[in-house]
XYZ file of C-alpha atoms in Angstrom:
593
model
C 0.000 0.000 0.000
C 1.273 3.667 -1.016
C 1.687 6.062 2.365
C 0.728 9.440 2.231
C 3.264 12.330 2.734
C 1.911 15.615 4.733
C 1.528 18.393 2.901
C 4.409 19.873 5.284
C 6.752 17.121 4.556
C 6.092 17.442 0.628
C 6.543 20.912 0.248
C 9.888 20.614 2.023
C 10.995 17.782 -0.004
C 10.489 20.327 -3.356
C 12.561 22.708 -1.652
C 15.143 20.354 -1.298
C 14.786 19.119 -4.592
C 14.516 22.546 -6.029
C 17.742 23.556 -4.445
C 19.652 20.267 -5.708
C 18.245 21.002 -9.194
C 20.239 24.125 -9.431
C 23.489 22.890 -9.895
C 22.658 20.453 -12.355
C 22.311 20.518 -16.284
C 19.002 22.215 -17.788
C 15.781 19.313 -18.322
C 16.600 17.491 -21.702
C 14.103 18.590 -24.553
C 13.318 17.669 -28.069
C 14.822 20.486 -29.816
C 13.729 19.419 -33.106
C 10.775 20.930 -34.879
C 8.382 18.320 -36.562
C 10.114 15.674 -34.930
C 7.279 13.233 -36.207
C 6.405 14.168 -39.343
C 3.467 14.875 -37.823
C 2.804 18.196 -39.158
C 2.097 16.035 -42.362
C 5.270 17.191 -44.300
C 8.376 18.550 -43.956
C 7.948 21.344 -42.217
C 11.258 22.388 -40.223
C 13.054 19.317 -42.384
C 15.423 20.220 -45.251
C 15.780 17.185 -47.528
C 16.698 15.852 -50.818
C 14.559 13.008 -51.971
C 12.234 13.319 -49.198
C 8.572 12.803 -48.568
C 5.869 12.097 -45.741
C 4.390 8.705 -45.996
C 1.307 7.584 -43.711
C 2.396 3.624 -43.776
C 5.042 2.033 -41.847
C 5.050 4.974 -39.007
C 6.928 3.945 -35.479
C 4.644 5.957 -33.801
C 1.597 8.891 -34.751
C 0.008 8.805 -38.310
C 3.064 10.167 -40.164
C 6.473 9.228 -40.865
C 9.997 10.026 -43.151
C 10.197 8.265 -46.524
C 14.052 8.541 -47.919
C 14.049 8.229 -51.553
C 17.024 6.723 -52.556
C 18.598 6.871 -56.130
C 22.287 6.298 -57.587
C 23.240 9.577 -57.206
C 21.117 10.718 -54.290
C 21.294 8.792 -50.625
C 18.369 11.456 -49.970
C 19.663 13.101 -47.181
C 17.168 15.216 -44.649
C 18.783 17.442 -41.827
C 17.149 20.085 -39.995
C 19.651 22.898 -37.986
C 18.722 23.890 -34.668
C 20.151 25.968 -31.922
C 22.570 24.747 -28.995
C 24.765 25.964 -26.176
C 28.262 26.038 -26.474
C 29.993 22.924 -24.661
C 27.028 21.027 -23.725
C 26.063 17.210 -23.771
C 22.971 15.712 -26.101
C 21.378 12.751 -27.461
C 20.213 12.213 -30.511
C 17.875 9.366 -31.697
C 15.532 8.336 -33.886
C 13.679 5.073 -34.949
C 14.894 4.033 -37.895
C 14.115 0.981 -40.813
C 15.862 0.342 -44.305
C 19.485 -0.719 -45.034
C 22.206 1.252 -44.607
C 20.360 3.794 -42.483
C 22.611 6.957 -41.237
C 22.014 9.264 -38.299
C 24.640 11.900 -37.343
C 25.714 15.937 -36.300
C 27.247 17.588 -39.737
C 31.357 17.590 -38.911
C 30.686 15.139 -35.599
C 29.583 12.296 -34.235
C 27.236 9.412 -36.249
C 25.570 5.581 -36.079
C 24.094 3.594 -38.680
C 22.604 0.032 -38.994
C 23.350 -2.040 -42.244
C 19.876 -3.761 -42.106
C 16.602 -2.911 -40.220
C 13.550 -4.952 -41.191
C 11.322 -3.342 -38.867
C 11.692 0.295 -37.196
C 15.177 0.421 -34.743
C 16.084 3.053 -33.090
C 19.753 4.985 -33.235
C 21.137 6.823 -30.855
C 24.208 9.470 -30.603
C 25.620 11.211 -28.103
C 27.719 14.414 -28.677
C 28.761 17.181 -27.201
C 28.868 20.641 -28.376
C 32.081 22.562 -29.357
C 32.893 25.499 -27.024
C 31.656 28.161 -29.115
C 29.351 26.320 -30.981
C 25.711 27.843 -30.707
C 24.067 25.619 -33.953
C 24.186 21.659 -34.680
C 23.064 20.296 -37.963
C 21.764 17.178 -37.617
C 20.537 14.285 -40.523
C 19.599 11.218 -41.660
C 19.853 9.457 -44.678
C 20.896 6.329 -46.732
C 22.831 5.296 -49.308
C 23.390 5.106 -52.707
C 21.291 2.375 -54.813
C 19.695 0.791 -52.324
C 16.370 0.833 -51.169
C 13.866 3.900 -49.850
C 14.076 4.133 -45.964
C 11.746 5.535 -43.194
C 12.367 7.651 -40.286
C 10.350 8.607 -37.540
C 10.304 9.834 -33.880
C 13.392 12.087 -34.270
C 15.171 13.358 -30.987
C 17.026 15.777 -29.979
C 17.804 16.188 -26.266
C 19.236 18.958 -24.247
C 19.047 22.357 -23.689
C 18.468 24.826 -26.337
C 20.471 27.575 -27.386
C 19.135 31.021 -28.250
C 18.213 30.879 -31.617
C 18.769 33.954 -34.210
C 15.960 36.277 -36.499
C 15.517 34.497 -39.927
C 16.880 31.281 -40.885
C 19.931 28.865 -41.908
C 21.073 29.433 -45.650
C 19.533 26.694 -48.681
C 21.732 24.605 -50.032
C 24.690 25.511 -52.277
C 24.539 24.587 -55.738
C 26.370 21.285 -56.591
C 30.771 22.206 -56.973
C 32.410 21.648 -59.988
C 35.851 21.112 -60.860
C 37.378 24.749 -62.466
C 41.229 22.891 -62.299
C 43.915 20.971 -60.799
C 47.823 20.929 -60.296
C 50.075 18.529 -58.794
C 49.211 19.572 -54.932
C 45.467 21.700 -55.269
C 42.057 21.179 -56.500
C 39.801 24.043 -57.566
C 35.856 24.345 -57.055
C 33.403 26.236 -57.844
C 29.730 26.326 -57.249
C 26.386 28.012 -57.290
C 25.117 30.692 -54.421
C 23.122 29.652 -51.893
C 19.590 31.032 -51.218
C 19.406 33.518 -48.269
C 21.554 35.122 -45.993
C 25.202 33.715 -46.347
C 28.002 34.373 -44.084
C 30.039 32.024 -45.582
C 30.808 28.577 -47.119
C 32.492 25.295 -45.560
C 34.012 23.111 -48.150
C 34.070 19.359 -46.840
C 35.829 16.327 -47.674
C 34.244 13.387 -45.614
C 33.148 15.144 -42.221
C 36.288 16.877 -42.142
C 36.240 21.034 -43.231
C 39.028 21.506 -45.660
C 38.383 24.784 -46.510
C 35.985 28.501 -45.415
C 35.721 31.096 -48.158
C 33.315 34.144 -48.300
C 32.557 33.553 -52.353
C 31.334 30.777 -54.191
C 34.709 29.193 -55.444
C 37.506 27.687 -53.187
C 41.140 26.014 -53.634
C 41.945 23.081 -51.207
C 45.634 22.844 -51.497
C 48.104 20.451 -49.552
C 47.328 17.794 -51.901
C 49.267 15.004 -52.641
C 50.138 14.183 -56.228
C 48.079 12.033 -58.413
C 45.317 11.355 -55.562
C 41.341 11.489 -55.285
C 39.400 13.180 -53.567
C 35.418 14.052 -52.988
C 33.984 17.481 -51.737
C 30.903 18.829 -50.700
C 29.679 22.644 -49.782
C 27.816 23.726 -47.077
C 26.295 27.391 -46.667
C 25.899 29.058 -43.117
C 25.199 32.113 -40.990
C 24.554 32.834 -37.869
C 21.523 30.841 -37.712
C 23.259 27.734 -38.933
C 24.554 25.760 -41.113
C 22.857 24.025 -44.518
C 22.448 20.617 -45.734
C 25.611 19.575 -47.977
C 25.955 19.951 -51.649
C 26.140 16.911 -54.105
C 29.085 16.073 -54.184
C 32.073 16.500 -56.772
C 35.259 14.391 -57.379
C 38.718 15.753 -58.429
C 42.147 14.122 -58.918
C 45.423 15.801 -58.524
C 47.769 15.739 -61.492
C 51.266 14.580 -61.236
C 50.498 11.206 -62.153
C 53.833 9.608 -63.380
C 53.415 8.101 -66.702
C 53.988 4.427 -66.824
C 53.997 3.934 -70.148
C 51.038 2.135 -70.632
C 48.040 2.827 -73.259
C 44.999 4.321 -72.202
C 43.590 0.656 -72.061
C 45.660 -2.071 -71.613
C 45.472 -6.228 -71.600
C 47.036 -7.969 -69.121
C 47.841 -11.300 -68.609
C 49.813 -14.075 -66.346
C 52.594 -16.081 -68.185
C 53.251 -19.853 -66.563
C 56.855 -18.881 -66.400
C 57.582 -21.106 -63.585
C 54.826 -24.273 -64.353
C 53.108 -25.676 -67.929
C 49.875 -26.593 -66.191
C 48.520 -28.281 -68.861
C 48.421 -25.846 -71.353
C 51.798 -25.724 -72.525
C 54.833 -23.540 -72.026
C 55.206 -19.919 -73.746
C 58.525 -18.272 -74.731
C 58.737 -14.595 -73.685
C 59.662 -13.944 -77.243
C 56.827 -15.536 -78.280
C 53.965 -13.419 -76.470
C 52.169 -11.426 -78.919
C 52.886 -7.706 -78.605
C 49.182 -7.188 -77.913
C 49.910 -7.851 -74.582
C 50.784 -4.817 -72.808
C 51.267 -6.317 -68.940
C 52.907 -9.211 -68.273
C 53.003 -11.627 -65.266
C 55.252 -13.954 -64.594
C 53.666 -16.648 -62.303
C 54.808 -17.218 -59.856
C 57.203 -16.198 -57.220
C 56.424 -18.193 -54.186
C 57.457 -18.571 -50.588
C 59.939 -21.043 -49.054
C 57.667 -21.487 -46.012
C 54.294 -20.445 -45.836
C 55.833 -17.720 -43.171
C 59.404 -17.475 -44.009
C 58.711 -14.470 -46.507
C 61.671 -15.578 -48.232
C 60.121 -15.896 -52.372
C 61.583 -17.666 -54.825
C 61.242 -17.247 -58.602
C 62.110 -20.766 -59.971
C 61.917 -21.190 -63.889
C 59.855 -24.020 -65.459
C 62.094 -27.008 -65.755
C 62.979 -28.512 -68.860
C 61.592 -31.758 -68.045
C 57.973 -29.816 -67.450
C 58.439 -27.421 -70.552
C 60.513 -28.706 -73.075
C 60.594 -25.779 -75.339
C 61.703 -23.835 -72.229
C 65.000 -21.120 -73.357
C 67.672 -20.757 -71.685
C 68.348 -18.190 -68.420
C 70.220 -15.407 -70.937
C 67.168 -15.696 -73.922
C 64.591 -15.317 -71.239
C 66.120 -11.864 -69.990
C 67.236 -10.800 -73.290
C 63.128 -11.427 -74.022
C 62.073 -9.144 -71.422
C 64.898 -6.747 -72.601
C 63.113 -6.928 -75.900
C 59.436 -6.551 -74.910
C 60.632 -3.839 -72.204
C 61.744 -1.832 -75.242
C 58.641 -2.214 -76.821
C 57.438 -0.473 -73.739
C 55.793 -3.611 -72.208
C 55.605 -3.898 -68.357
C 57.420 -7.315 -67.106
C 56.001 -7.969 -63.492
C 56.707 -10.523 -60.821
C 53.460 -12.049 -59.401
C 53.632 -13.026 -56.142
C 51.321 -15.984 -54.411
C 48.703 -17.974 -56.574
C 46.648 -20.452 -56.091
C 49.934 -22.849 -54.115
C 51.461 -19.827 -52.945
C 50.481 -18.915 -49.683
C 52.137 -15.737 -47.796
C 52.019 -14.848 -44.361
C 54.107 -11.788 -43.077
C 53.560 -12.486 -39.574
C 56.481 -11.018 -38.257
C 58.580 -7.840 -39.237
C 61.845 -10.172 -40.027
C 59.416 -12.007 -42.240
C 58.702 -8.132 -43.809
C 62.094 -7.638 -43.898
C 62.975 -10.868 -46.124
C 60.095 -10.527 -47.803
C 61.422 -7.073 -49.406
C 65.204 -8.536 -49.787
C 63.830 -11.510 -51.559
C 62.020 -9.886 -53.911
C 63.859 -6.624 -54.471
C 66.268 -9.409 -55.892
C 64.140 -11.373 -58.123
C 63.417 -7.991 -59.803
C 67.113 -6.910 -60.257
C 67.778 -10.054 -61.636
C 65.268 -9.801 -64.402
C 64.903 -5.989 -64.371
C 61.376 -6.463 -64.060
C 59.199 -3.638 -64.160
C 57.390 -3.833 -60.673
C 55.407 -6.375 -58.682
C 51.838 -7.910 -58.558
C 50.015 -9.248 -55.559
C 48.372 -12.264 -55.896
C 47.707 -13.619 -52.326
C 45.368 -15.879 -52.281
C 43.436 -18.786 -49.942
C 44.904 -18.077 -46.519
C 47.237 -15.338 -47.061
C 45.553 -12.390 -45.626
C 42.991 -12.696 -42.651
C 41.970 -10.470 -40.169
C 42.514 -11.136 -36.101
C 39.324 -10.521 -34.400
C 38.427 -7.118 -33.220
C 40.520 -5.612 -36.446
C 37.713 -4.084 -37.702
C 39.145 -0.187 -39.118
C 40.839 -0.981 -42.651
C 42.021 2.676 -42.486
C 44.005 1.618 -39.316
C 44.680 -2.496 -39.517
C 46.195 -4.230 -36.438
C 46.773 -7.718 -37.718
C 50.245 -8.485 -38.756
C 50.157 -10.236 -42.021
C 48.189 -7.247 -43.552
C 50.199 -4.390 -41.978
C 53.621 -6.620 -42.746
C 52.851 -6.106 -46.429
C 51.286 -2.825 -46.378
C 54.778 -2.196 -45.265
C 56.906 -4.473 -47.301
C 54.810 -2.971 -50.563
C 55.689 0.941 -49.366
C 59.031 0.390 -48.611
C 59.508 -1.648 -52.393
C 57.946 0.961 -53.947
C 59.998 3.835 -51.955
C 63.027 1.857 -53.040
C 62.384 1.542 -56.684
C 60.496 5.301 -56.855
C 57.450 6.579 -59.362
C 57.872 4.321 -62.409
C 57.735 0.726 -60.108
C 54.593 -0.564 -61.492
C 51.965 -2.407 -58.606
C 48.984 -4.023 -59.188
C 46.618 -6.476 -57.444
C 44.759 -9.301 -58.439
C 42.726 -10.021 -55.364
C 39.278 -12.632 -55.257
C 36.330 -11.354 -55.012
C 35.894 -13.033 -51.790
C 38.544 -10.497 -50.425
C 37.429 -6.926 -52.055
C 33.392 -6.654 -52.749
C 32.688 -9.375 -50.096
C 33.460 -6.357 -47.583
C 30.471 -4.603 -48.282
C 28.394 -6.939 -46.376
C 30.813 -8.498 -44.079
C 34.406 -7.597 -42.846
C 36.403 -10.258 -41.336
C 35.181 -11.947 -38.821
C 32.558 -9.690 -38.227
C 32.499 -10.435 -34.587
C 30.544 -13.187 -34.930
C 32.896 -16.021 -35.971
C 32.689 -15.701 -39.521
C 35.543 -16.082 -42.178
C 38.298 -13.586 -40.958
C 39.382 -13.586 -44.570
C 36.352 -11.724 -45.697
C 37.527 -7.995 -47.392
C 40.920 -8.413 -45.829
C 42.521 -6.851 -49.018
C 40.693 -3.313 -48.140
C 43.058 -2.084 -45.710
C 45.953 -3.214 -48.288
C 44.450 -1.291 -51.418
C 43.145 1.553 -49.167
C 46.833 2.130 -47.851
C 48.682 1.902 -51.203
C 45.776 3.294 -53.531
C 48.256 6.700 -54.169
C 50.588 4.119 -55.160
C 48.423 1.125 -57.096
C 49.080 0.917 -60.887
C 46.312 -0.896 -61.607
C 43.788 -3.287 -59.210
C 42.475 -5.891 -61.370
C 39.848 -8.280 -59.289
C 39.460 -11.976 -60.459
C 35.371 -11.840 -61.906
C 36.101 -15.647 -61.859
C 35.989 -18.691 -59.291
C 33.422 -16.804 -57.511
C 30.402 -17.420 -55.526
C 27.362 -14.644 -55.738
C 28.073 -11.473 -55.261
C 25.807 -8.369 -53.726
C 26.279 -5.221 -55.472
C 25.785 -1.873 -54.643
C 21.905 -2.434 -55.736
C 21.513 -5.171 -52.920
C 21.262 -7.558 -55.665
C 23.288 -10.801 -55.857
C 25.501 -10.731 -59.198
C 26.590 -14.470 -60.595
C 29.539 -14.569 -62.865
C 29.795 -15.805 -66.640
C 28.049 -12.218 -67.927
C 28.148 -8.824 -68.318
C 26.062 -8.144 -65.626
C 28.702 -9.332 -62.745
C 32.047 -7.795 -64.318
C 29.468 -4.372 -64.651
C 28.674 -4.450 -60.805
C 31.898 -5.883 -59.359
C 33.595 -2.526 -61.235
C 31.150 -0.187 -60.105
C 31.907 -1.624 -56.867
C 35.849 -0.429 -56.875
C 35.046 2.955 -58.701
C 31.945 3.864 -56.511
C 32.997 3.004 -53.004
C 31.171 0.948 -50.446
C 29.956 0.913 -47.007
C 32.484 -1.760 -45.388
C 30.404 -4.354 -43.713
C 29.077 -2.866 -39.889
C 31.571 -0.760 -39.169
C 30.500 2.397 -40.004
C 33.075 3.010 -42.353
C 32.646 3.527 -46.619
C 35.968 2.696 -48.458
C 36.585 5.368 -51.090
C 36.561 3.967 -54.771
C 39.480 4.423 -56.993
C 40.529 6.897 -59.635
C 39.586 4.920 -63.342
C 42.615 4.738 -64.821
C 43.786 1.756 -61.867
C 40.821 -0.231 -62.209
C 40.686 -3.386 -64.560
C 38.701 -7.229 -64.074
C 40.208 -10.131 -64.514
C 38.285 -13.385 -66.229
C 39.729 -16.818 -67.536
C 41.128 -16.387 -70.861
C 39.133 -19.954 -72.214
C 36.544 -22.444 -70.308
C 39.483 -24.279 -69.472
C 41.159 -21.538 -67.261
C 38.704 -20.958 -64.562
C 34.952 -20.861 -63.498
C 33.088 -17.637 -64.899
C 34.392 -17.950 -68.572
C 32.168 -14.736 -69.900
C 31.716 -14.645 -73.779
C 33.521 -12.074 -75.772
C 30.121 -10.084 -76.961
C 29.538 -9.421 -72.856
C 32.689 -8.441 -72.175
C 32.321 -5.555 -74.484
C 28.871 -5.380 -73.546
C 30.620 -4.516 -69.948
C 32.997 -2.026 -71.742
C 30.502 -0.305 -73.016
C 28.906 0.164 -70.004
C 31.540 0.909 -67.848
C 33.623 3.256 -70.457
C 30.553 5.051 -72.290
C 27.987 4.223 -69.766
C 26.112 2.067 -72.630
C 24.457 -0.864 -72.388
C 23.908 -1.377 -68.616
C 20.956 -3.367 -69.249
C 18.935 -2.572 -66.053
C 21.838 -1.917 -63.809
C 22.561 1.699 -62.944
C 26.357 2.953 -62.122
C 26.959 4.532 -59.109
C 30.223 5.177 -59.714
C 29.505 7.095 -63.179
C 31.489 5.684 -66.670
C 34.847 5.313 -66.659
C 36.712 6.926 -69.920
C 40.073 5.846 -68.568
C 39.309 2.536 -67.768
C 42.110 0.686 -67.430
C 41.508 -2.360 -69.425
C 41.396 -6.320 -68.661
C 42.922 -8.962 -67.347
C 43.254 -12.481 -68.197
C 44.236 -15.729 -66.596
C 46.544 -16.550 -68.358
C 48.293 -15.690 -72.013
C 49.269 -19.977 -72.259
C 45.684 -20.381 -72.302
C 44.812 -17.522 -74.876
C 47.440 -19.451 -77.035
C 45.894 -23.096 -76.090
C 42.625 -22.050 -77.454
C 44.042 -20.040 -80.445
C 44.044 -16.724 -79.099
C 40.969 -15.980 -78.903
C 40.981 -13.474 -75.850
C 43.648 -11.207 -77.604
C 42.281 -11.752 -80.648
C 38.785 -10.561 -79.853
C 39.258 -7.491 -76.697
C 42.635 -6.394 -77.882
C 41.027 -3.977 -80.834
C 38.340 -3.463 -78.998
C 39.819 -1.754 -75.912
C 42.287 0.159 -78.794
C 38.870 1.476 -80.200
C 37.385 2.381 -77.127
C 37.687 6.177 -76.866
């Protein structure tokens, strides 16, 4: 049974509790206007592909629809005033995939998948002069609508200013670039502007008065993405579109516009016969020399061994193999050490491993005078350890061993060392919906090249990803792709020159600049799983160079006029089956604009 307090006793208790209350923090509120969506629009809400919908709702009879596109994750934000250096929440009840809620330059959440509604929640606190917070939700790119509702913001409220935050710049373009600084420019926003914040990520590169800017600072020959923001003393506004810029400076490597690549069995016949160097076609712009392989799985120590006569028969000797290379070298083909395979499992588990690793292979190339180095780990090679779940920052040896051992090679042998990658699928796209281990037990192996490509992408020649011996893959429009046709080699690409959301973790890994992005596929039906036909390969090129014939997919990444070309496994097969993979993409990637 409840007792009953004297009227004496409560009224003292207030007191008391009145004169506790003082010291502490103001009584959270929702600072939000519209919070809902109950005004039955977007009242208070500023928002690109936005609407009210009246079914699913998490609460009340109205609720956010996010209408996502490939070019739009239909972003809504809504700026409201704060006190300087002050603690709040922010939540809201969320469903979709790949669902974002976050403070413009601070703190964010997301959830990959929500069936039904789920509610986020942020804390942040406020800067010590800051007396505005933008905050937003929104999705991403190509996948499907999502819903918001029951938007929070708690904490005390700041004093707001007359009139309002400034609309939303026009979308930046790209005026020029040097070797260290990209130029912008972009339209004026609507009302009263103070100023404009120039962002790259979350981070503000650059404040200007006008409606142009110059980010400088830059590294040679890299990427990188900007957005605009307007504010004034009553806040800030929603970002731009974004725009994408690369750096010049790029050191020429001598290859075409569009290149073919393939692997040369330099070291094995494997059934398809052996191929003299001086022999390859001069078609073939890249070649690999398979394989160089470890000692010990661990040892680092690689070895590049020669195909014995009593494997190859027509194998030539030591001095008319580098003479060959010589030859095709002065034809300005690129002569490349591949490293790993299918047999040739690396772990760099330790730095004396890194270290042998580098010494090993620095002399394989000097004995050939080989043009650079390609990365073909495979199977077991790279893994993640559990809890290793930043690519931008790895932890687990064998990855940050050859992140290393890759830098310092490329240090050593400066801008013209040519690196490429020919990763499985199972270790690049995979990521986007699982990364490592995932914290669940899963295959640790799962994206483990990201934090390799993401730490050497100012360095990577060319990434070509196998689009063969592959399971289903999910693209960027949460469909699964299957290999064998234009369709998979279209949405693996987009993959690498769009970006993706890496698995749970909050983090998107920047795509690449064009010109280092190739796919591999098996030269014949005898070379691999996911032989594609020669009219959808070019049905891909079209796509991906001229953005042409995408049948029903839509890029995210935009076409690709510097495309780097393709890959093949390998050239002995190409010549086993008559040449019919040089003989059919060759002109075509010379014709491609």
């Amino acid at each position: 049974m409840r007792s009953r307090l004297s009227a004496a006793v409560l009224g003292f208790l207030l007191v008391i509790a009145g004169l506790v209350g003082v010291t502490q923090t103001a009584q959270a509120a929702n600072l939000l206007t519209n919070p809902g969506f109950e005004a039955g629009s977007l009242s208070g809400w500023t928002c690109s592909g936005g609407s009210v919908i009246t079914s699913p709702t998490h609460s009340g009879g109205f609720a956010l629809n996010g209408a996502v596109s490939g070019s739009d994750f239909a972003q809504c934000s809504q700026t409201v005033a704060v006190q300087p250096n002050t603690a709040y929440t922010l939540s809201a009840w969320v469903r979709g995939s790949y669902v974002y809620l976050g403070v413009t330059g601070g703190a964010s959440t997301w959830t990959p998948q929500a069936s039904g509604y789920t509610q986020l929640t942020v804390a942040f606190t406020s800067g010590a002069s800051q007396t505005s917070a933008q905050i937003y939700l929104h999705g991403w790119y190509g996948q499907p609508a999502y819903q918001a509702d029951d938007v929070n913001l708690d904490g005390p409220g700041g004093t707001p200013p007359t009139g309002g935050a400034p609309g939303v710049p026009g979308t930046p373009s790209v005026t020029g670039t040097t070797s260290s600084a990209i130029s912008l420019s972009w339209g004026a926003s609507t009302g009263t502007v103070t100023g404009y914040r120039v962002y790259e990520g979350s981070a503000v590169v650059k404040t200007v008065t006008g409606t142009s800017a110059t980010v400088d600072g830059l590294a040679a020959c890299t990427s990188h993405s900007y957005t605009v923001t307007a504010y004034n003393s009553n806040g800030e506004s929603a970002k731009s579109a974004a725009a994408s810029g690369t750096t010049s400076g790029c050191t020429s490597t001598g290859l075409p516009k569009h290149a073919l690549i393939g692997y040369l069995h330099a070291s094995f016949a494997n059934g398809s016969g052996y191929v003299r160097m001086a022999d390859i076609p001069s078609q073939w712009n890249i070649i690999n020399l398979s394989f160089g392989e470890p000692t010990s799985v661990t040892s680092g120590d690689i070895r590049f061994n020669r195909c014995p006569a009593s494997e190859c028969a027509n194998v030539e000797s030591d001095a008319d193999f580098l003479a060959a290379i010589k030859a095709k070298q002065a034809q300005g083909k690129k002569v490349l050490l591949s490293i790993g395979g299918q047999n040739g499992q690396v772990q760099l588990t330790t730095t004396a491993a890194r270290d042998t690793f580098v010494n090993s292979v620095s002399a394989i190339i000097d004995r050939w005078g080989l043009d650079g180095l390609d990365v073909d780990f495979e199977g077991h090679s790279l893994y993640l350890n559990p809890g290793d779940n930043d690519f931008r920052n790895p932890t687990t040896p064998v990855v940050v061993n050859l992140i290393s051992a890759l830098k310092t090679l490329k240090a050593k042998y400066g801008t013209k060392f040519v690196l490429t990658m020919a990763p499985e699928t199972f270790f690049v796209q995979i990521g986007y919906q699982f990364y490592g281990d995932g914290g669940n037990g899963g295959d640790n192996r799962r994206g483990s090249y990201l934090p390799v490509i993401h730490a050497l992408r100012d360095s990577l020649t060319v990434l070509h990803v196998q689009d063969y011996n592959s399971g289903p893959v999910m693209g960027l429009d949460n469909q699964y792709h299957t290999m064998g046709g234009a369709d998979f080699h279209i949405a693996m690409t987009d993959m690498i020159k769009a970006g993706f959301p890496v698995g749970t973790t909050g983090q998107t890994f920047p795509g690449l600049r064009e010109d280092q992005i190739a796919f591999g596929l098996p030269a014949a039906t005898s070379a691999g799983n996911g032989y594609t036909a020669p009219a959808a390969v070019h049905t891909a090129l079209d796509c991906l160079v001229k953005g042409q014939n995408c049948g029903g997919y839509t890029l995210r990444g935009g076409s690709s006029p510097s495309f780097r070309g393709l890959m093949t496994w390998s050239i002995n097969w190409d010549k086993y089956y008559n040449w019919e993979f040089q003989n059919s993409h060759a002109p075509y990637l010379a014709a491609l604009p």
